[in-house]
Amino acid sequence: MNARLTDLDSCATEPIRVPGAIQPHGRMLVLDADSGRELAWSANWGDAAQRAAALSALDRRALDVPEGESPAPAGLLTVGGQEMDASVHRLGGQVIVEFEPAAADRGTHAPIYSLARHFLPQLQRARSVDDLLRIGVRELKRLTGFGRCLAYRFDAEGHGEVLAEAMDEGYERYAGHRFPASDIPAQARALYCLNFIRLIPDSDYVPVPLESSDAALAPTAIDLSLAGLRSVSPVHLEYMRNMGTRASMSVSIVVRGRLWGLVSCHDRDTRFLSFPTRAACEHLGRLLSVQVEAADERAEGEQRHELRELTLQIIAQRADLDASLLGLVNEPVPLLRLGRAAGVAVVLNEVCRSFGEVPPAPEILALAEWLRHRGDQVFQSDRLHELWPAAAAWGDVGAGVMAITISQVHRHVILWFRTAVVQTITWAGRPYKEVRSEGRIQPRSSFASWKEELQGRSLPWTSAEAGAVMELRQSLIGIVLRRAEELNEVAAELGRVNKELEAFSYTVSHDLRAPMRHIAGYVDLVLDIEGAKLGDKSQRYLQHVKDASAYSARLVDALLDFSRMGRTAIKPGAVDMAALSNEIARELTRFEPERRIEWDISPALPVLHADPTLMQVAMRNLMGNAVKYARDRAVTRVQVIPVERGGLRGVEVVDNGVGFDMRYVDKLFGVFQRLHQSDQFEGTGIGLASFRRIIERHGGQVWARGVPGEGARFGFALPHKNEESA
Amino acid sequence: MLKPILLVEDDVRDLELTLVALERSELANDVVVVRDGAQALDYLRREGEFASRVAGNPAVVLLDLKLPKVDGLEVLKIVRETPELRSLPVVMLTSSHEEGDVVRSYALGVNAYVVKPVEFKAFVAAIADLGIFWAVLNEPPPGSTKAARRFDGSA
């Protein structure tokens, strides 16, 4: 790794833009842009007179080209008895004129027209990037006659992966191979973006130096970035020779201003290309660039559209389900597809819910905590263990993680997990350059396939995927915020209603109880003073009046208790259900001394996390009912047993009493709902309603089962302590 | 000479029943009846229509919680804040045992708190117990004298 960096760095300092020399297959003149005066020339001109003749033969108007554009044709002229193509470009206040041997094909036979005839129709038909590159290399090979054309794309790390190739027999195949990023140093990449084409007709060439008449202008100060004849780095020539390549050409594919890929042509023999052919090749590169960009955008657009659909699907579920993010895991499929993940987990403070292939929950919680402190809105890694060493112990599961942090204050994180895949990269040779003992850079000499296996990595997360989860994050935050607002409104409304209810129940308790008391009191007084004078019937009627008022007073009291149960705050603690049940059983037995009651209270009853006072009311209701409704039995049997239900723990009370018809089970828990006539069993019809209210305020569930004449079972179950915070 | 019992009750029927209960409990104390909190304070502080009454505090005040003008809790608060009245025994009578009332009454230093029972016999028993405890057994603070006059329940 380090060796690679060292070489890349020293390579990257080579002055490739200003070599002070050109390749020998052409000649160069460098002019001052303002005066047209000759500043420098390549050393392969005959003499000054020959240069002057060539210059005077040039159409001076052709020298007026825009700054920084690639060379433009400047006509055909004869220099020293040879037909030559002239091309001109302007860079940094200098006009550079290049002369090369003229091409045979001219006019409408020029390669650019054949490109239009051949290539454009195919280009239109191509649907994918792979298609484009395939026809691109075929066309380039046809145009240039190079023995092999490779098209490759650079990945995020700069390695070039060969996606298409076209070659003559006898050339080595490179399809599917990777060329390491270090093959092309940074400044060469920058140059590829500027100058779309670079030709080396003969790697064995001897550079021709530039000469200058002006001592103030060093030839190595002339910027040849755009020049077709620019002499290249000797390291690169050695690289070519190592690869068995005599001639090479590269055409850039630039997408959105970045070097996306290259079409690279090689030949075992020298291969000169005329200026018009090169112009056609450059044109081909630009066409490819445009098409690749369009295809890329189309593919990305389609993917983005698909991901947006998934995001909407996930959000739509959220809108009509409860506010808890944990519920997201109930419908895991869109979530998994959104992240193309093997597993997904939602962390809400201390609680973690997951689906699919994920690491153990405590590990996810720890990771979520770490992510929260990192503070990224979206986190992604295809090799988590490099950043979070604990992940190394998970094996292949969760090698790659993408996560969104919903809240920085609370631990609210959604995580996608990808399992490790062993990725085999076929390098075109070991991707390392060598530094020789004398410190000179040595390009790699082997291009034989060399396979590298990447362990502990998942497939990388794409920018579209990261964008999609980012969007999901925004939507979820929107929902959470809206939900919080709604909750605030509901809380305010509840507070108001509670106040009203309190005032109401105070009035009821005070004002309703008073007339009851008066009725009972005066009837008592009448019975007391006049009782002896009254007939039996009158006495009995007055007794009914008394009883009725006493009963309504009890109803008022029961209603008050019920409303208080909904209003008072729950103060939870540990409640030993066995101890509580035994205590209530003793008390109930004491009230019914003449009855035979057999209690069977399981010693395995749980210790519940609940309000002790309310739990006592709840159990007294259940056990009191059991005793009451088994009154007609010779022996009353009441069992209290532990239950586990869907992750909840609780208690069930089973009796051998009159039971009830399951058709009316829904009515049992309503206020004032009674299934028995009141002269059969006394009561206010509020006990079970209170019971249910108590259990529901603890986040639990109640149930009832009954068979007429055989008995009933009433139960409840509460959540475990640690799930309450969810 | 026994000090009177001050009964503060606005409801005519409750008043009558309470007086019957006190009668039946056979206490020898006179009963002074006032009908709202303001009157009760006037009596205790010898102001307004009670400006000319003989000085001295009652043996006990039976104070209804819900009263017109100045309610029972306010009366209690003023009693506890007035140096001459501070040690006066006050028993709160109320229709229900709303938790808030109980808590506030005790916070204000009530001596006892009684929910009026619906059963008349229980009511008589409760009033009798109260009377015996506070008017007879409890040695009243010095300065209490027999009431100057007695209000008729029906007035």
Coordinates of N, CA and C in Angstrom, one line a residue, chain B residues 1-127:
Chain B
M1 N -69.5 25.7 83.0 CA -70.2 26.2 81.8 C -69.6 25.7 80.5
L2 N -70.4 25.1 79.7 CA -69.9 24.5 78.5 C -69.8 25.5 77.4
K3 N -68.8 25.4 76.6 CA -68.7 26.3 75.5 C -69.5 25.8 74.3
P4 N -70.0 26.7 73.5 CA -70.9 26.2 72.4 C -70.2 25.5 71.3
I5 N -70.9 24.8 70.5 CA -70.4 24.2 69.2 C -70.8 25.1 68.1
L6 N -69.8 25.5 67.3 CA -70.2 26.4 66.1 C -70.4 25.5 64.9
L7 N -71.6 25.4 64.4 CA -71.9 24.6 63.2 C -72.0 25.6 62.0
V8 N -71.2 25.3 61.0 CA -71.2 26.1 59.8 C -71.8 25.3 58.6
E9 N -73.0 25.5 58.2 CA -73.7 24.7 57.2 C -74.6 25.5 56.4
D10 N -74.5 25.4 55.1 CA -75.4 26.2 54.3 C -76.7 25.4 53.8
D11 N -76.6 24.1 53.7 CA -77.7 23.3 53.2 C -78.7 23.1 54.4
V12 N -80.0 23.6 54.1 CA -81.0 23.5 55.1 C -81.2 22.1 55.6
R13 N -81.3 21.2 54.7 CA -81.6 19.8 55.1 C -80.4 19.2 55.9
D14 N -79.2 19.4 55.4 CA -78.0 18.9 56.1 C -78.0 19.5 57.5
L15 N -78.4 20.8 57.6 CA -78.4 21.5 58.9 C -79.4 20.8 59.8
E16 N -80.6 20.6 59.3 CA -81.6 20.0 60.2 C -81.2 18.6 60.7
L17 N -80.7 17.8 59.7 CA -80.2 16.5 60.1 C -79.1 16.5 61.1
T18 N -78.2 17.4 60.9 CA -77.0 17.5 61.8 C -77.5 17.9 63.2
L19 N -78.4 18.9 63.2 CA -79.0 19.3 64.5 C -79.7 18.1 65.2
V20 N -80.4 17.4 64.4 CA -81.1 16.2 65.0 C -80.1 15.2 65.6
A21 N -79.0 15.0 64.8 CA -77.9 14.1 65.2 C -77.3 14.6 66.5
L22 N -77.0 15.9 66.6 CA -76.4 16.5 67.8 C -77.3 16.4 69.0
E23 N -78.6 16.6 68.7 CA -79.6 16.4 69.8 C -79.6 15.0 70.3
R24 N -79.6 14.1 69.4 CA -79.6 12.7 69.8 C -78.3 12.2 70.5
S25 N -77.3 13.0 70.2 CA -76.0 12.6 70.9 C -76.0 13.1 72.3
E26 N -77.1 13.8 72.7 CA -77.3 14.2 74.1 C -76.1 15.0 74.6
L27 N -75.6 15.9 73.8 CA -74.5 16.8 74.3 C -75.2 18.0 75.0
A28 N -74.5 18.5 76.0 CA -75.1 19.6 76.7 C -74.7 20.9 76.1
N29 N -73.8 20.9 75.2 CA -73.3 22.2 74.6 C -74.4 22.8 73.8
D30 N -74.4 24.2 73.9 CA -75.3 24.9 72.9 C -74.7 24.8 71.6
V31 N -75.5 24.9 70.5 CA -75.0 24.9 69.2 C -75.3 26.2 68.5
V32 N -74.3 26.9 68.1 CA -74.4 28.1 67.3 C -74.4 27.8 65.8
V33 N -75.4 28.3 65.1 CA -75.4 27.9 63.7 C -75.2 29.2 62.8
V34 N -74.3 29.1 61.9 CA -74.1 30.2 60.9 C -74.2 29.5 59.5
R35 N -74.5 30.3 58.5 CA -74.9 29.7 57.2 C -73.9 29.9 56.1
D36 N -72.8 30.6 56.3 CA -71.8 30.7 55.3 C -70.4 31.0 55.9
G37 N -69.4 31.0 55.2 CA -68.1 31.2 55.7 C -67.8 32.6 56.2
A38 N -68.5 33.6 55.6 CA -68.3 35.0 56.0 C -68.9 35.2 57.4
Q39 N -70.1 34.6 57.6 CA -70.8 34.7 58.9 C -69.9 34.0 59.9
A40 N -69.4 32.8 59.6 CA -68.6 32.1 60.5 C -67.4 32.9 61.0
L41 N -66.7 33.6 60.1 CA -65.6 34.5 60.5 C -66.0 35.6 61.3
D42 N -67.2 36.2 60.9 CA -67.8 37.3 61.7 C -68.0 36.8 63.2
Y43 N -68.5 35.7 63.3 CA -68.8 35.1 64.7 C -67.5 35.0 65.4
L44 N -66.6 34.3 64.8 CA -65.3 34.0 65.5 C -64.5 35.2 65.8
R45 N -64.6 36.3 64.9 CA -63.8 37.5 65.2 C -64.6 38.6 65.9
R46 N -65.9 38.2 66.2 CA -66.8 39.2 66.8 C -66.9 40.4 66.0
E47 N -67.3 40.2 64.8 CA -67.5 41.4 63.9 C -68.9 41.4 63.4
G48 N -69.2 42.5 62.6 CA -70.5 42.5 62.0 C -71.7 42.3 63.0
E49 N -72.6 41.4 62.6 CA -73.7 41.2 63.5 C -73.3 40.5 64.8
F50 N -72.1 40.0 64.9 CA -71.7 39.3 66.1 C -70.7 40.2 66.9
A51 N -70.7 41.5 66.6 CA -69.7 42.4 67.2 C -70.0 42.5 68.7
S52 N -71.2 42.3 69.1 CA -71.6 42.5 70.5 C -71.6 41.2 71.3
R53 N -71.3 40.1 70.7 CA -71.4 38.8 71.5 C -70.4 38.8 72.6
V54 N -70.6 37.9 73.5 CA -69.7 37.8 74.6 C -68.4 37.1 74.1
A55 N -67.3 37.6 74.6 CA -66.0 37.1 74.1 C -65.9 35.7 74.4
G56 N -65.0 35.0 73.7 CA -64.7 33.6 73.9 C -64.9 32.7 72.7
N57 N -64.1 31.7 72.6 CA -64.2 30.8 71.4 C -65.1 29.6 71.7
P58 N -65.7 29.1 70.6 CA -66.5 27.9 70.8 C -65.6 26.7 71.2
A59 N -66.3 25.6 71.6 CA -65.6 24.4 71.9 C -65.0 23.7 70.7
V60 N -65.7 23.8 69.6 CA -65.3 23.1 68.3 C -66.1 23.8 67.2
V61 N -65.5 23.8 66.0 CA -66.2 24.3 64.9 C -66.4 23.1 63.9
L62 N -67.7 22.9 63.6 CA -68.0 21.9 62.6 C -68.2 22.6 61.3
L63 N -67.3 22.4 60.4 CA -67.2 23.3 59.2 C -67.5 22.5 57.9
D64 N -68.6 22.9 57.3 CA -68.9 22.3 56.0 C -67.8 22.8 55.0
L65 N -67.4 21.9 54.1 CA -66.3 22.3 53.2 C -66.8 23.3 52.1
K66 N -68.0 23.0 51.5 CA -68.4 23.8 50.4 C -69.5 24.8 51.0
L67 N -69.1 26.0 50.9 CA -69.9 27.1 51.5 C -70.0 28.2 50.6
P68 N -71.1 29.0 50.7 CA -71.2 30.2 49.8 C -70.2 31.3 50.4
K69 N -69.9 32.2 49.5 CA -69.1 33.4 49.9 C -67.6 33.0 50.2
V70 N -67.4 32.5 51.4 CA -66.1 32.1 51.8 C -66.1 30.6 52.1
D71 N -65.4 29.7 51.4 CA -65.6 28.3 51.6 C -64.8 27.8 52.8
G72 N -65.1 26.5 53.1 CA -64.6 26.0 54.4 C -63.1 26.0 54.5
L73 N -62.4 25.8 53.3 CA -60.9 25.8 53.4 C -60.4 27.2 53.7
E74 N -61.1 28.2 53.1 CA -60.6 29.6 53.4 C -60.8 29.9 54.8
V75 N -62.0 29.5 55.4 CA -62.3 29.8 56.8 C -61.2 29.2 57.6
L76 N -60.9 27.9 57.3 CA -59.9 27.2 58.1 C -58.5 27.9 58.1
K77 N -58.2 28.4 56.8 CA -56.9 29.0 56.7 C -56.9 30.3 57.5
I78 N -57.9 31.1 57.5 CA -57.9 32.3 58.3 C -57.9 32.0 59.8
V79 N -58.6 31.0 60.2 CA -58.6 30.6 61.6 C -57.2 30.3 62.0
R80 N -56.5 29.5 61.2 CA -55.1 29.1 61.6 C -54.1 30.3 61.5
E81 N -54.5 31.3 60.8 CA -53.6 32.5 60.7 C -53.9 33.5 61.8
T82 N -55.0 33.4 62.5 CA -55.4 34.4 63.5 C -54.9 33.9 64.8
P83 N -54.1 34.7 65.5 CA -53.5 34.2 66.8 C -54.5 33.7 67.8
E84 N -55.6 34.5 68.0 CA -56.6 34.2 69.0 C -57.3 32.9 68.7
L85 N -57.4 32.6 67.4 CA -58.2 31.4 67.0 C -57.4 30.2 66.7
R86 N -56.1 30.3 66.6 CA -55.2 29.3 66.1 C -55.5 27.9 66.7
S87 N -55.7 27.9 68.0 CA -55.8 26.6 68.7 C -57.2 26.0 68.7
L88 N -58.1 26.7 68.0 CA -59.5 26.3 68.0 C -59.6 25.0 67.2
P89 N -60.3 24.0 67.9 CA -60.5 22.7 67.1 C -61.5 22.9 66.0
V90 N -61.1 22.4 64.8 CA -61.9 22.6 63.6 C -62.1 21.2 63.0
V91 N -63.4 20.8 62.8 CA -63.7 19.5 62.2 C -64.3 19.8 60.8
M92 N -63.7 19.2 59.8 CA -64.3 19.5 58.4 C -65.3 18.5 58.1
L93 N -66.5 18.9 57.7 CA -67.6 18.0 57.3 C -67.7 18.1 55.7
T94 N -67.8 17.0 55.1 CA -67.9 17.1 53.7 C -68.7 15.9 53.1
S95 N -69.2 16.1 51.9 CA -70.1 15.1 51.3 C -69.3 13.9 50.8
S96 N -68.0 14.2 50.3 CA -67.3 13.0 49.7 C -65.8 13.1 50.2
H97 N -65.1 12.1 49.9 CA -63.7 12.1 50.3 C -62.8 12.3 49.1
E98 N -63.1 13.4 48.3 CA -62.2 13.8 47.2 C -60.8 14.0 47.8
E99 N -59.9 13.3 47.2 CA -58.5 13.3 47.7 C -58.0 14.7 47.9
G100 N -58.2 15.5 47.0 CA -57.6 16.9 47.0 C -58.1 17.6 48.3
D101 N -59.4 17.5 48.6 CA -59.9 18.2 49.7 C -59.2 17.7 51.0
V102 N -59.1 16.4 51.1 CA -58.5 15.9 52.3 C -57.1 16.4 52.5
V103 N -56.4 16.3 51.4 CA -55.0 16.7 51.5 C -54.8 18.2 51.9
R104 N -55.7 19.0 51.2 CA -55.6 20.5 51.5 C -56.0 20.8 52.9
S105 N -57.1 20.1 53.4 CA -57.6 20.3 54.7 C -56.5 20.0 55.7
Y106 N -55.8 18.9 55.6 CA -54.8 18.5 56.5 C -53.6 19.5 56.4
A107 N -53.3 19.9 55.2 CA -52.2 20.9 55.0 C -52.5 22.2 55.8
L108 N -53.8 22.5 55.9 CA -54.2 23.7 56.5 C -54.4 23.5 58.0
G109 N -54.2 22.3 58.5 CA -54.2 22.1 59.9 C -55.6 21.8 60.5
V110 N -56.4 21.0 59.8 CA -57.7 20.6 60.3 C -57.5 19.6 61.4
N111 N -58.4 19.5 62.4 CA -58.2 18.6 63.5 C -58.8 17.2 63.2
A112 N -59.9 17.2 62.4 CA -60.5 16.0 62.0 C -61.2 16.2 60.6
Y113 N -61.5 15.1 60.0 CA -62.1 15.3 58.7 C -63.2 14.2 58.6
V114 N -64.5 14.6 58.3 CA -65.5 13.6 58.4 C -66.3 13.6 57.1
V115 N -66.5 12.5 56.4 CA -67.3 12.4 55.3 C -68.7 12.0 55.8
K116 N -69.7 12.9 55.5 CA -71.1 12.7 56.0 C -71.6 11.3 55.4
P117 N -71.9 10.4 56.3 CA -72.4 9.1 55.8 C -73.8 9.2 55.2
V118 N -74.1 8.4 54.3 CA -75.5 8.4 53.7 C -76.5 7.8 54.7
E119 N -76.1 6.7 55.4 CA -76.9 6.1 56.4 C -77.1 7.1 57.6
F120 N -78.4 7.3 57.9 CA -78.6 8.3 58.9 C -78.1 7.9 60.3
K121 N -78.2 6.6 60.6 CA -77.7 6.1 61.9 C -76.2 6.3 62.0
A122 N -75.5 6.0 60.9 CA -74.1 6.2 60.8 C -73.7 7.7 61.0
F123 N -74.6 8.5 60.4 CA -74.4 10.0 60.5 C -74.5 10.4 62.0
V124 N -75.6 9.9 62.6 CA -75.8 10.3 64.0 C -74.6 9.8 64.9
A125 N -74.1 8.6 64.6 CA -73.0 8.1 65.3 C -71.7 8.9 65.1
A126 N -71.5 9.3 63.9 CA -70.3 10.1 63.5 C -70.4 11.5 64.3
I127 N -71.5 12.1 64.2 CA -71.7 13.5 64.8 C -71.5 13.3 66.4

